[in-house]
Short mmCIF file of C-alpha atoms in Angstrom, two decimals:
data_model
loop_
_atom_site.label_atom_id
_atom_site.label_comp_id
_atom_site.label_asym_id
_atom_site.label_seq_id
_atom_site.Cartn_x
_atom_site.Cartn_y
_atom_site.Cartn_z
CA MET A 34 89.29 60.94 17.40
CA THR A 35 92.25 59.51 15.68
CA PRO A 36 94.28 61.33 13.04
CA ASN A 37 92.85 58.94 10.43
CA GLN A 38 89.48 60.63 10.72
CA ALA A 39 89.38 63.34 8.14
CA MET A 40 85.83 64.48 9.01
CA PRO A 41 84.93 66.50 12.06
CA PRO A 42 82.97 64.38 14.61
CA LYS A 43 79.21 64.29 14.13
CA LEU A 44 78.08 65.56 17.47
CA PRO A 45 74.89 63.92 18.75
CA ILE A 46 71.81 66.03 19.15
CA PRO A 47 70.99 65.84 22.86
CA GLY A 48 67.70 64.04 23.55
CA VAL A 49 67.31 62.71 19.96
CA LYS A 50 67.58 58.92 19.67
CA PHE A 51 67.32 58.27 15.98
CA LEU A 52 67.93 60.74 13.11
CA ILE A 53 66.39 59.64 9.80
CA ALA A 54 67.15 61.61 6.57
CA VAL A 55 64.67 61.30 3.77
CA GLY A 56 66.33 62.10 0.40
CA SER A 57 65.90 61.57 -3.29
CA GLY A 58 68.03 61.96 -6.37
CA LYS A 59 65.29 63.92 -8.11
CA GLY A 60 62.59 66.34 -6.91
CA GLY A 61 58.93 65.69 -7.32
CA VAL A 62 59.13 62.03 -6.52
CA GLY A 63 57.18 62.44 -3.26
CA LYS A 64 60.10 62.84 -0.85
CA THR A 65 58.26 65.37 1.31
CA THR A 66 55.06 63.33 1.13
CA VAL A 67 57.02 60.33 2.48
CA ALA A 68 58.74 62.39 5.10
CA VAL A 69 55.48 63.97 6.36
CA ASN A 70 53.54 60.69 6.41
CA LEU A 71 56.48 58.84 7.97
CA ALA A 72 56.68 61.41 10.75
CA VAL A 73 52.95 61.57 11.41
CA GLY A 74 52.86 57.76 11.15
CA LEU A 75 55.62 57.34 13.76
CA ALA A 76 53.78 59.74 16.04
CA ALA A 77 50.53 57.77 15.52
CA LEU A 78 52.41 54.59 16.55
CA GLY A 79 53.25 56.36 19.81
CA TYR A 80 56.81 57.53 19.21
CA LYS A 81 57.99 60.99 20.10
CA THR A 82 58.70 62.48 16.66
CA GLY A 83 60.11 65.61 15.10
CA LEU A 84 60.27 66.69 11.47
CA MET A 85 62.83 69.10 10.22
CA ASP A 86 62.24 70.55 6.78
CA ALA A 87 65.70 71.05 5.28
CA ASP A 88 64.35 71.63 1.76
CA VAL A 89 65.20 75.30 2.06
CA TYR A 90 64.41 76.24 -1.49
CA GLY A 91 61.06 74.52 -1.70
CA PRO A 92 59.80 74.04 1.80
CA ASN A 93 56.51 72.22 1.30
CA VAL A 94 56.19 70.84 4.88
CA PRO A 95 54.02 73.75 6.16
CA LEU A 96 51.43 73.23 3.36
CA MET A 97 51.40 69.43 3.75
CA MET A 98 51.16 69.58 7.55
CA GLY A 99 48.48 72.38 7.42
CA ILE A 100 50.34 74.72 9.72
CA ASN A 101 52.18 78.00 9.15
CA ARG A 102 53.00 80.29 12.03
CA THR A 103 56.19 82.06 13.01
CA PRO A 104 57.92 80.07 15.73
CA VAL A 105 59.00 81.83 18.88
CA ALA A 106 62.34 81.73 20.68
CA HIS A 107 62.76 80.97 24.33
CA GLY A 108 66.12 82.31 25.31
CA GLU A 109 68.52 81.22 22.56
CA ARG A 110 66.49 78.27 21.35
CA ILE A 111 63.69 78.27 18.77
CA GLN A 112 60.56 76.46 19.85
CA PRO A 113 59.31 74.02 17.22
CA LEU A 114 55.64 74.16 16.13
CA GLU A 115 53.55 71.08 16.73
CA GLN A 116 50.95 69.43 14.52
CA TYR A 117 49.48 65.91 14.58
CA GLY A 118 51.82 65.15 17.48
CA VAL A 119 54.94 66.05 15.49
CA ARG A 120 57.33 68.84 16.38
CA LEU A 121 58.14 70.89 13.27
CA MET A 122 60.56 73.36 11.87
CA SER A 123 60.74 74.67 8.32
CA MET A 124 62.17 77.51 6.36
CA GLY A 125 58.56 78.01 5.21
CA PHE A 126 57.69 79.26 8.74
CA LEU A 127 60.30 81.96 8.41
CA SER A 128 60.06 83.26 4.84
CA PRO A 129 57.07 85.20 3.65
CA GLY A 130 54.57 83.55 1.30
CA ASP A 131 55.40 83.26 -2.33
CA LYS A 132 58.72 84.99 -2.29
CA PRO A 133 61.57 82.75 -3.39
CA LEU A 134 64.55 82.22 -1.20
CA VAL A 135 67.51 83.47 -3.19
CA TRP A 136 70.12 83.04 -0.50
CA ARG A 137 73.40 81.64 -1.48
CA GLY A 138 74.94 78.37 -0.29
CA PRO A 139 76.88 79.46 2.82
CA MET A 140 73.89 81.21 4.36
CA LEU A 141 71.77 78.16 3.90
CA HIS A 142 74.28 75.95 5.64
CA SER A 143 74.08 78.04 8.72
CA VAL A 144 70.27 78.05 8.66
CA VAL A 145 70.14 74.29 8.36
CA GLN A 146 72.62 73.93 11.26
CA GLN A 147 70.44 76.27 13.30
CA PHE A 148 67.44 74.07 12.57
CA LEU A 149 69.37 71.01 13.69
CA ARG A 150 70.98 72.42 16.82
CA GLY A 151 69.27 75.68 17.65
CA VAL A 152 65.77 74.28 17.83
CA ASP A 153 64.41 73.04 21.17
CA TRP A 154 63.48 69.52 19.88
CA GLY A 155 63.28 68.09 23.41
CA GLU A 156 63.27 64.32 23.91
CA LEU A 157 62.59 62.56 20.56
CA ASP A 158 62.59 58.97 19.50
CA TYR A 159 62.82 60.05 15.90
CA LEU A 160 63.86 63.21 14.18
CA ILE A 161 63.00 62.98 10.51
CA ILE A 162 64.86 65.33 8.16
CA ASP A 163 63.33 66.16 4.83
CA LEU A 164 66.46 66.79 2.72
CA PRO A 165 66.57 69.02 -0.32
CA PRO A 166 66.26 66.86 -3.46
CA GLY A 167 69.40 65.85 -5.27
CA THR A 168 73.03 65.71 -4.27
CA GLY A 169 73.64 69.51 -3.95
CA ASP A 170 75.44 71.65 -1.43
CA VAL A 171 72.87 71.83 1.32
CA ALA A 172 72.08 68.09 1.32
CA LEU A 173 75.76 67.27 1.29
CA SER A 174 76.70 69.59 4.08
CA LEU A 175 73.91 68.39 6.24
CA ILE A 176 74.59 64.66 5.89
CA GLN A 177 78.25 65.31 6.51
CA THR A 178 77.68 67.09 9.80
CA ALA A 179 74.49 65.52 11.25
CA PRO A 180 74.65 62.25 13.25
CA ILE A 181 72.24 60.48 10.87
CA THR A 182 71.20 57.00 11.91
CA GLY A 183 70.24 56.16 8.34
CA ALA A 184 68.75 57.53 5.14
CA ILE A 185 65.63 56.69 3.17
CA VAL A 186 65.88 57.19 -0.63
CA VAL A 187 62.59 57.91 -2.33
CA THR A 188 62.11 57.25 -6.07
CA THR A 189 59.39 56.61 -8.56
CA PRO A 190 59.67 53.55 -10.82
CA SER A 191 60.60 55.61 -13.90
CA ASP A 192 64.15 55.08 -15.28
CA VAL A 193 64.86 58.78 -15.07
CA SER A 194 64.06 58.86 -11.37
CA LEU A 195 65.93 55.61 -10.73
CA GLU A 196 69.04 56.95 -12.40
CA ASP A 197 68.99 59.82 -10.00
CA ALA A 198 68.18 57.55 -6.99
CA ARG A 199 71.34 55.57 -7.71
CA LYS A 200 73.31 58.76 -7.47
CA ALA A 201 71.69 59.59 -4.17
CA ILE A 202 72.56 56.10 -2.82
CA HIS A 203 76.17 56.58 -4.00
CA MET A 204 76.28 59.93 -2.24
CA PHE A 205 75.18 58.40 1.09
CA HIS A 206 77.68 55.53 0.65
CA GLN A 207 80.43 58.07 -0.06
CA VAL A 208 79.83 59.94 3.14
CA LYS A 209 79.20 56.69 5.11
CA VAL A 210 75.58 57.27 5.96
CA PRO A 211 73.82 53.88 6.18
CA ILE A 212 70.87 53.43 3.88
CA LEU A 213 67.69 52.34 5.79
CA GLY A 214 66.14 51.48 2.48
CA VAL A 215 64.50 52.52 -0.81
CA VAL A 216 60.88 53.61 -1.08
CA GLU A 217 59.13 53.36 -4.45
CA ASN A 218 56.50 56.01 -4.58
CA MET A 219 53.85 56.42 -7.27
CA SER A 220 54.17 52.68 -7.88
CA TRP A 221 50.78 52.29 -9.48
CA LEU A 222 47.42 53.94 -9.77
CA SER A 223 44.01 52.36 -9.41
CA CYS A 224 41.64 53.97 -11.85
CA PRO A 225 38.92 55.58 -9.72
CA HIS A 226 36.43 54.79 -12.50
CA CYS A 227 37.07 51.16 -13.54
CA HIS A 228 39.49 50.21 -10.65
CA GLU A 229 41.97 48.71 -13.16
CA ARG A 230 45.63 49.17 -12.30
CA ILE A 231 47.67 51.74 -14.25
CA ASP A 232 51.48 51.70 -14.09
CA VAL A 233 51.84 55.39 -14.86
CA PHE A 234 55.55 55.64 -14.11
CA SER A 235 56.30 51.93 -14.71
CA TYR A 236 56.59 49.55 -11.74
CA GLY A 237 59.07 47.63 -9.67
CA GLY A 238 62.23 49.52 -10.51
CA GLY A 239 62.66 50.72 -6.89
CA ARG A 240 62.84 47.10 -5.52
CA ARG A 241 65.14 46.04 -8.42
CA THR A 242 67.48 48.97 -7.86
CA ALA A 243 67.61 48.30 -4.12
CA GLU A 244 68.50 44.63 -4.78
CA GLU A 245 71.18 45.60 -7.38
CA MET A 246 72.78 48.04 -4.94
CA GLY A 247 72.54 45.73 -1.94
CA VAL A 248 70.28 47.99 0.21
CA HIS A 249 66.92 47.25 1.84
CA PHE A 250 63.58 47.95 0.04
CA LEU A 251 61.23 49.56 2.47
CA ALA A 252 57.87 50.07 0.80
CA GLU A 253 55.98 50.62 -2.44
CA LEU A 254 53.38 53.36 -2.18
CA PRO A 255 50.44 53.93 -4.59
CA LEU A 256 49.95 56.96 -6.79
CA ASP A 257 46.66 57.75 -5.16
CA PRO A 258 45.04 61.12 -6.01
CA GLU A 259 43.97 61.13 -2.31
CA VAL A 260 47.62 61.25 -1.24
CA ARG A 261 47.98 64.48 -3.20
CA VAL A 262 44.73 65.83 -1.79
CA GLY A 263 46.03 65.02 1.71
CA GLY A 264 49.20 67.03 0.90
CA ASP A 265 47.41 69.95 -0.67
CA THR A 266 44.99 70.21 2.25
CA GLY A 267 47.42 69.69 5.07
CA LYS A 268 45.84 66.35 6.16
CA PRO A 269 48.40 63.58 5.73
CA ILE A 270 46.88 60.44 4.29
CA VAL A 271 48.51 58.23 6.94
CA LEU A 272 45.85 59.48 9.37
CA ARG A 273 42.99 58.32 7.12
CA LYS A 274 41.33 55.02 8.07
CA GLY A 275 41.66 52.47 5.32
CA GLN A 276 44.00 54.46 3.19
CA GLY A 277 46.85 55.14 5.58
CA GLU A 278 48.01 51.50 5.99
CA PRO A 279 50.87 51.52 3.39
CA PHE A 280 52.31 54.57 5.11
CA LEU A 281 51.94 52.99 8.59
CA ASP A 282 53.76 49.96 7.30
CA LEU A 283 56.49 52.21 6.03
CA ALA A 284 56.75 53.82 9.52
CA ARG A 285 57.02 50.32 11.14
CA ASN A 286 59.73 49.16 8.66
CA ALA A 287 61.71 52.37 8.91
CA SER A 288 61.57 52.18 12.69
CA ALA A 289 62.84 48.56 12.69
CA ARG A 290 65.67 49.43 10.25
CA ALA A 291 66.66 52.48 12.33
CA ALA A 292 66.87 50.31 15.45
CA GLU A 293 69.16 47.86 13.56
CA GLU A 294 71.44 50.57 12.27
CA GLY A 295 71.41 52.39 15.62
CA ALA A 296 72.50 49.21 17.37
CA ARG A 297 75.27 48.64 14.85
CA GLU A 298 76.70 52.09 15.34
CA GLY A 299 77.01 51.70 19.06
CA PRO A 300 77.49 54.65 21.42
CA LYS A 301 78.66 57.72 19.68
CA ILE A 302 80.74 59.32 22.42
CA GLU A 303 82.94 57.48 24.82
CA ILE A 304 84.14 59.35 27.93
CA SER A 305 87.48 58.14 29.10
CA ASP A 306 89.22 59.04 32.34
CA MET B 251 75.92 101.18 -19.75
CA THR B 252 74.87 103.87 -17.35
CA PRO B 253 75.88 103.96 -13.70
CA ASN B 254 72.27 103.02 -12.81
CA GLN B 255 72.72 99.50 -14.06
CA ALA B 256 73.86 97.44 -11.13
CA MET B 257 74.21 94.16 -13.08
CA PRO B 258 76.98 93.42 -15.51
CA PRO B 259 75.76 93.42 -19.14
CA LYS B 260 74.37 90.15 -20.42
CA LEU B 261 76.58 89.59 -23.40
CA PRO B 262 74.78 88.02 -26.35
CA ILE B 263 75.83 84.54 -27.53
CA PRO B 264 77.07 85.01 -31.10
CA GLY B 265 74.83 83.24 -33.60
CA VAL B 266 72.00 82.52 -31.13
CA LYS B 267 68.77 84.34 -31.92
CA PHE B 268 66.49 83.39 -29.04
CA LEU B 269 67.47 81.89 -25.66
CA ILE B 270 64.63 80.19 -23.82
CA ALA B 271 65.07 79.03 -20.23
CA VAL B 272 62.82 76.19 -18.98
CA GLY B 273 62.51 76.29 -15.22
CA SER B 274 60.24 75.12 -12.42
CA GLY B 275 59.87 75.84 -8.78
CA LYS B 276 59.90 72.11 -7.92
CA GLY B 277 61.68 69.09 -9.42
CA GLY B 278 59.88 66.16 -10.88
CA VAL B 279 57.15 68.24 -12.56
CA GLY B 280 58.40 67.37 -16.05
CA LYS B 281 60.67 70.33 -16.66
CA THR B 282 63.22 68.25 -18.63
CA THR B 283 60.41 66.44 -20.48
CA VAL B 284 59.07 69.82 -21.55
CA ALA B 285 62.56 71.15 -22.46
CA VAL B 286 63.43 68.05 -24.54
CA ASN B 287 60.10 67.88 -26.39
CA LEU B 288 60.16 71.66 -26.95
CA ALA B 289 63.65 71.50 -28.48
CA VAL B 290 62.86 68.44 -30.63
CA GLY B 291 59.53 70.03 -31.56
CA LEU B 292 61.16 73.27 -32.69
CA ALA B 293 63.70 71.30 -34.73
CA ALA B 294 60.81 69.32 -36.29
CA LEU B 295 59.12 72.63 -37.22
CA GLY B 296 62.36 73.49 -39.16
CA TYR B 297 64.12 75.75 -36.66
CA LYS B 298 67.87 75.43 -35.87
CA THR B 299 67.76 74.42 -32.25
CA GLY B 300 70.14 73.67 -29.43
CA LEU B 301 69.45 72.26 -25.91
CA MET B 302 71.73 73.02 -23.01
CA ASP B 303 71.16 70.85 -19.96
CA ALA B 304 72.02 73.08 -16.97
CA ASP B 305 70.52 70.70 -14.49
CA VAL B 306 74.00 69.80 -13.33
CA TYR B 307 73.00 67.66 -10.34
CA GLY B 308 70.44 65.59 -12.15
CA PRO B 309 71.23 65.76 -15.89
CA ASN B 310 68.43 63.66 -17.42
CA VAL B 311 68.75 65.03 -20.99
CA PRO B 312 71.11 62.25 -22.18
CA LEU B 313 68.73 59.53 -21.16
CA MET B 314 65.65 61.35 -22.55
CA MET B 315 67.38 62.17 -25.86
CA GLY B 316 68.87 58.63 -26.20
CA ILE B 317 72.44 59.77 -26.54
CA ASN B 318 75.49 59.68 -24.29
CA ARG B 319 78.93 60.19 -25.69
CA THR B 320 81.89 62.30 -24.60
CA PRO B 321 81.88 65.47 -26.71
CA VAL B 322 85.17 66.50 -28.42
CA ALA B 323 86.84 69.89 -28.41
CA HIS B 324 88.00 71.65 -31.61
CA GLY B 325 90.59 74.16 -30.55
CA GLU B 326 89.13 75.85 -27.45
CA ARG B 327 85.51 75.11 -28.19
CA ILE B 328 83.55 72.04 -27.20
CA GLN B 329 81.51 70.49 -30.08
CA PRO B 330 77.89 69.78 -29.09
CA LEU B 331 76.41 66.37 -29.78
CA GLU B 332 73.46 66.20 -32.13
CA GLN B 333 70.30 64.06 -31.92
CA TYR B 334 66.93 64.47 -33.62
CA GLY B 335 68.32 67.59 -35.26
CA VAL B 336 69.06 69.24 -31.89
CA ARG B 337 72.55 70.27 -30.78
CA LEU B 338 73.19 69.10 -27.21
CA MET B 339 75.37 69.68 -24.25
CA SER B 340 74.91 68.11 -20.76
CA MET B 341 76.87 67.47 -17.64
CA GLY B 342 75.68 63.91 -18.13
CA PHE B 343 78.06 63.68 -21.14
CA LEU B 344 80.97 64.53 -18.90
CA SER B 345 80.36 62.71 -15.64
CA PRO B 346 80.55 58.97 -15.36
CA GLY B 347 77.37 56.96 -14.99
CA ASP B 348 75.79 56.67 -11.66
CA LYS B 349 78.30 58.71 -9.64
CA PRO B 350 76.76 61.77 -8.07
CA LEU B 351 78.21 65.17 -8.79
CA VAL B 352 79.32 66.51 -5.43
CA TRP B 353 80.89 69.70 -6.71
CA ARG B 354 80.26 72.84 -4.84
CA GLY B 355 78.55 75.98 -6.08
CA PRO B 356 81.43 78.03 -7.54
CA MET B 357 82.72 75.16 -9.65
CA LEU B 358 79.20 74.61 -11.07
CA HIS B 359 78.86 78.23 -12.04
CA SER B 360 81.97 78.00 -14.18
CA VAL B 361 80.80 74.76 -15.83
CA VAL B 362 77.44 76.28 -16.73
CA GLN B 363 79.19 79.38 -18.13
CA GLN B 364 81.41 77.09 -20.19
CA PHE B 365 78.31 75.35 -21.53
CA LEU B 366 76.82 78.63 -22.50
CA ARG B 367 79.89 80.28 -24.07
CA GLY B 368 82.52 77.64 -24.61
CA VAL B 369 80.34 75.28 -26.67
CA ASP B 370 80.39 75.76 -30.42
CA TRP B 371 76.59 76.17 -30.77
CA GLY B 372 76.88 77.65 -34.26
CA GLU B 373 73.92 79.47 -35.80
CA LEU B 374 70.75 78.80 -33.81
CA ASP B 375 67.22 80.10 -33.93
CA TYR B 376 66.58 78.73 -30.42
CA LEU B 377 68.87 77.68 -27.67
CA ILE B 378 66.74 75.97 -24.96
CA ILE B 379 68.21 75.87 -21.47
CA ASP B 380 66.94 73.19 -19.08
CA LEU B 381 67.52 74.97 -15.75
CA PRO B 382 68.02 73.14 -12.46
CA PRO B 383 64.77 72.95 -10.58
CA GLY B 384 64.06 75.57 -7.90
CA THR B 385 65.48 78.94 -7.16
CA GLY B 386 68.97 77.83 -6.13
CA ASP B 387 72.49 79.07 -6.80
CA VAL B 388 73.06 77.59 -10.22
CA ALA B 389 69.69 78.64 -11.65
CA LEU B 390 70.04 82.14 -10.24
CA SER B 391 73.60 82.72 -11.53
CA LEU B 392 72.66 81.53 -14.93
CA ILE B 393 69.59 83.68 -15.36
CA GLN B 394 71.52 86.66 -14.11
CA THR B 395 74.31 86.28 -16.66
CA ALA B 396 72.65 84.76 -19.76
CA PRO B 397 70.88 86.97 -22.28
CA ILE B 398 67.56 85.07 -21.84
CA THR B 399 64.76 86.08 -24.23
CA GLY B 400 62.22 84.60 -21.90
CA ALA B 401 61.49 81.77 -19.44
CA ILE B 402 58.93 78.98 -19.40
CA VAL B 403 57.78 77.85 -15.94
CA VAL B 404 56.61 74.25 -15.72
CA THR B 405 54.24 73.07 -12.97
CA THR B 406 51.79 70.29 -12.23
CA PRO B 407 48.31 71.31 -11.12
CA SER B 408 48.91 70.30 -7.47
CA ASP B 409 48.92 73.11 -4.90
CA VAL B 410 52.38 72.08 -3.67
CA SER B 411 53.79 72.45 -7.17
CA LEU B 412 51.87 75.65 -7.85
CA GLU B 413 53.24 77.22 -4.58
CA ASP B 414 56.79 76.58 -5.87
CA ALA B 415 55.91 77.75 -9.40
CA ARG B 416 54.83 81.13 -8.01
CA LYS B 417 58.28 81.38 -6.36
CA ALA B 418 60.00 80.65 -9.69
CA ILE B 419 57.88 83.35 -11.39
CA HIS B 420 58.83 85.84 -8.66
CA MET B 421 62.42 84.89 -9.14
CA PHE B 422 62.36 85.61 -12.90
CA HIS B 423 60.50 88.93 -12.20
CA GLN B 424 63.14 89.88 -9.69
CA VAL B 425 65.96 89.45 -12.13
CA LYS B 426 63.88 90.95 -14.95
CA VAL B 427 63.66 87.93 -17.15
CA PRO B 428 60.44 88.00 -19.15
CA ILE B 429 58.09 85.03 -18.63
CA LEU B 430 57.08 83.41 -21.96
CA GLY B 431 54.41 81.52 -20.09
CA VAL B 432 53.34 78.75 -17.75
CA VAL B 433 53.04 75.13 -18.81
CA GLU B 434 50.77 72.80 -16.84
CA ASN B 435 52.17 69.31 -17.06
CA MET B 436 50.51 66.13 -15.91
CA SER B 437 47.20 67.96 -16.33
CA TRP B 438 45.14 64.80 -16.56
CA LEU B 439 45.35 61.10 -17.33
CA SER B 440 43.18 59.09 -19.66
CA CYS B 441 42.73 55.61 -18.16
CA PRO B 442 44.27 53.25 -20.72
CA HIS B 443 41.59 50.67 -19.71
CA CYS B 444 38.30 52.60 -19.54
CA HIS B 445 39.50 55.87 -21.18
CA GLU B 446 37.85 57.89 -18.42
CA ARG B 447 39.70 61.04 -17.39
CA ILE B 448 41.58 61.02 -14.06
CA ASP B 449 42.80 64.36 -12.55
CA VAL B 450 45.68 62.69 -10.66
CA PHE B 451 47.31 65.91 -9.57
CA SER B 452 44.19 68.04 -9.75
CA TYR B 453 43.62 70.27 -12.87
CA GLY B 454 43.59 73.85 -14.08
CA GLY B 455 45.81 75.42 -11.40
CA GLY B 456 48.53 76.27 -13.97
CA ARG B 457 46.16 78.43 -16.02
CA ARG B 458 44.71 79.98 -12.86
CA THR B 459 48.11 80.81 -11.45
CA ALA B 460 49.24 82.34 -14.77
CA GLU B 461 46.11 84.57 -14.81
CA GLU B 462 46.62 85.61 -11.19
CA MET B 463 50.18 86.62 -11.81
CA GLY B 464 49.54 88.28 -15.13
CA VAL B 465 51.64 85.96 -17.27
CA HIS B 466 50.79 83.92 -20.38
CA PHE B 467 49.55 80.35 -20.20
CA LEU B 468 51.29 78.31 -22.90
CA ALA B 469 49.99 74.71 -22.74
CA GLU B 470 48.45 71.92 -20.79
CA LEU B 471 50.06 68.59 -21.32
CA PRO B 472 48.60 65.21 -20.48
CA LEU B 473 50.01 62.74 -17.85
CA ASP B 474 50.43 60.11 -20.47
CA PRO B 475 52.40 56.94 -19.53
CA GLU B 476 53.71 57.07 -23.15
CA VAL B 477 55.40 60.42 -22.42
CA ARG B 478 57.33 58.72 -19.64
CA VAL B 479 58.12 55.77 -21.87
CA GLY B 480 59.43 58.22 -24.50
CA GLY B 481 61.65 59.76 -21.85
CA ASP B 482 62.94 56.46 -20.48
CA THR B 483 63.75 55.12 -23.96
CA GLY B 484 65.23 58.27 -25.41
CA LYS B 485 62.51 58.77 -28.01
CA PRO B 486 60.71 62.04 -27.27
CA ILE B 487 56.93 61.77 -27.64
CA VAL B 488 56.74 64.94 -29.78
CA LEU B 489 58.09 62.81 -32.68
CA ARG B 490 55.24 60.30 -32.40
CA LYS B 491 52.43 60.65 -34.82
CA GLY B 492 49.07 61.30 -33.15
CA GLN B 493 50.58 61.74 -29.67
CA GLY B 494 53.08 64.56 -30.24
CA GLU B 495 50.51 67.19 -31.11
CA PRO B 496 50.20 68.99 -27.69
CA PHE B 497 54.02 69.28 -27.63
CA LEU B 498 54.16 70.67 -31.17
CA ASP B 499 51.52 73.21 -30.14
CA LEU B 500 53.69 74.16 -27.18
CA ALA B 501 56.67 74.68 -29.58
CA ARG B 502 54.55 76.92 -31.83
CA ASN B 503 53.30 78.99 -28.87
CA ALA B 504 56.67 79.25 -27.26
CA SER B 505 58.12 80.32 -30.57
CA ALA B 506 55.52 83.04 -31.05
CA ARG B 507 56.02 84.33 -27.51
CA ALA B 508 59.82 84.43 -27.93
CA ALA B 509 59.45 86.46 -31.10
CA GLU B 510 57.19 88.93 -29.16
CA GLU B 511 59.64 89.32 -26.27
CA GLY B 512 62.63 89.39 -28.62
CA ALA B 513 61.05 92.28 -30.53
CA ARG B 514 60.28 94.10 -27.32
CA GLU B 515 63.84 93.89 -26.10
CA GLY B 516 65.31 95.38 -29.26
CA PRO B 517 68.99 95.16 -30.06
CA LYS B 518 71.09 94.27 -27.01
CA ILE B 519 74.27 96.17 -27.83
CA GLU B 520 74.48 99.63 -29.25
CA ILE B 521 77.75 100.85 -30.62
CA SER B 522 78.23 104.56 -30.33
CA ASP B 523 81.01 106.63 -31.81
#
């Protein structure tokens, strides 16, 4: 470290090759849906993958992955659960049912750090972090302290969502986390009756915003009622033949972008004599 | 006050008759859309109405109300803006464009308190507060300190959203804020091509959840691309002839419920000799 570096060093997580944060400026745009299907997609492509649910106030990963058990600790390390080949940790595994988490900021920071460094993730090609929505305390602390390879910003094509996505991109720029790319979710809907296309939340703003801000555009994903059914029933759509392809493409693109950014960063720690 | 009361008293806001908080367990369910159309609807029904945007991290009220100017202060009090007959205050009026707000919790608490008590709201029948989504710090502090008549919980019919809505209802119960009712947003979509009905996010879970938890059900609102267009262009759908009716009904129902809860509460401050 040189005196110029104001931030503490972002210590690597032993065994984890690429750390991908999935964020959004706004909630409800499908951030967790993207994180879950990305993680399961990467696992389906043969990568060793973990998924850390850092959305501590609204941990939807257990429901969407169809698993909810209390994890056990071996020694000082928490053992992640595993589903669809993905190692998992979520606040949802630790807090009872419907009760809201009314912890204050500082407690949450330490929980999230525990998830990152106190969980026995083992050897992973990819650890996906589902960030809390927005640019709040927990998201900010996490991206300032975790050695994130790059971030994915999820948005819908509506102006309201794009406005908040730009804020999220600015936030990642400010803290010098590379952007792997923007994902436009709920891009369009095919009417299940007449099969005509409906642009429920408008269309194309994700790609346009990515171009304007000089970041990659990773994928557009349909507003498919089956995606929601997959989430509500704990069976991610990426695993479904015929319907999972857009999500598998996302996994391939994200993987390629992570490799690019990982190569650019170079080794994180140099040992000198 | 008796020694039994652990909480500080919730001081009334002079001139404000009913304070209605609009919250959600999850972002992106249309909380701000509901808050904006409720406020504009109440004003259209002839009530003196204010709208305070407490969603400090993602203040979408300026865009949805089609107004963004810096408010001025007279003496020590900030003058609210006014649009469609509604008095307005939002963090969006104070922070520049796309830059994210990366303030930490304690600063936000004081900003939100300023909005509540340092803004010259004047005489109001209804002050609507658009809470931040979820059960986080800012939402919690606000509902613990503001004299809220009752809260509206917005959800979509998807299980993921309902899971978080239940948490929000529990949160309001915990801090003894009455629930005016649940609103199911994005209940269904009419295909603009074949006019068949599409249950994009499922249907009916809002009403079912309200019944299960013993709270009122206020309204189901369609997933109408025109609602989104209204939000993106700053022209709330409630003002549109023929399409605004479900939102006007919501305003009527919310108004009736606020009167019920207000009457139950009785006078807030008793002066004894």
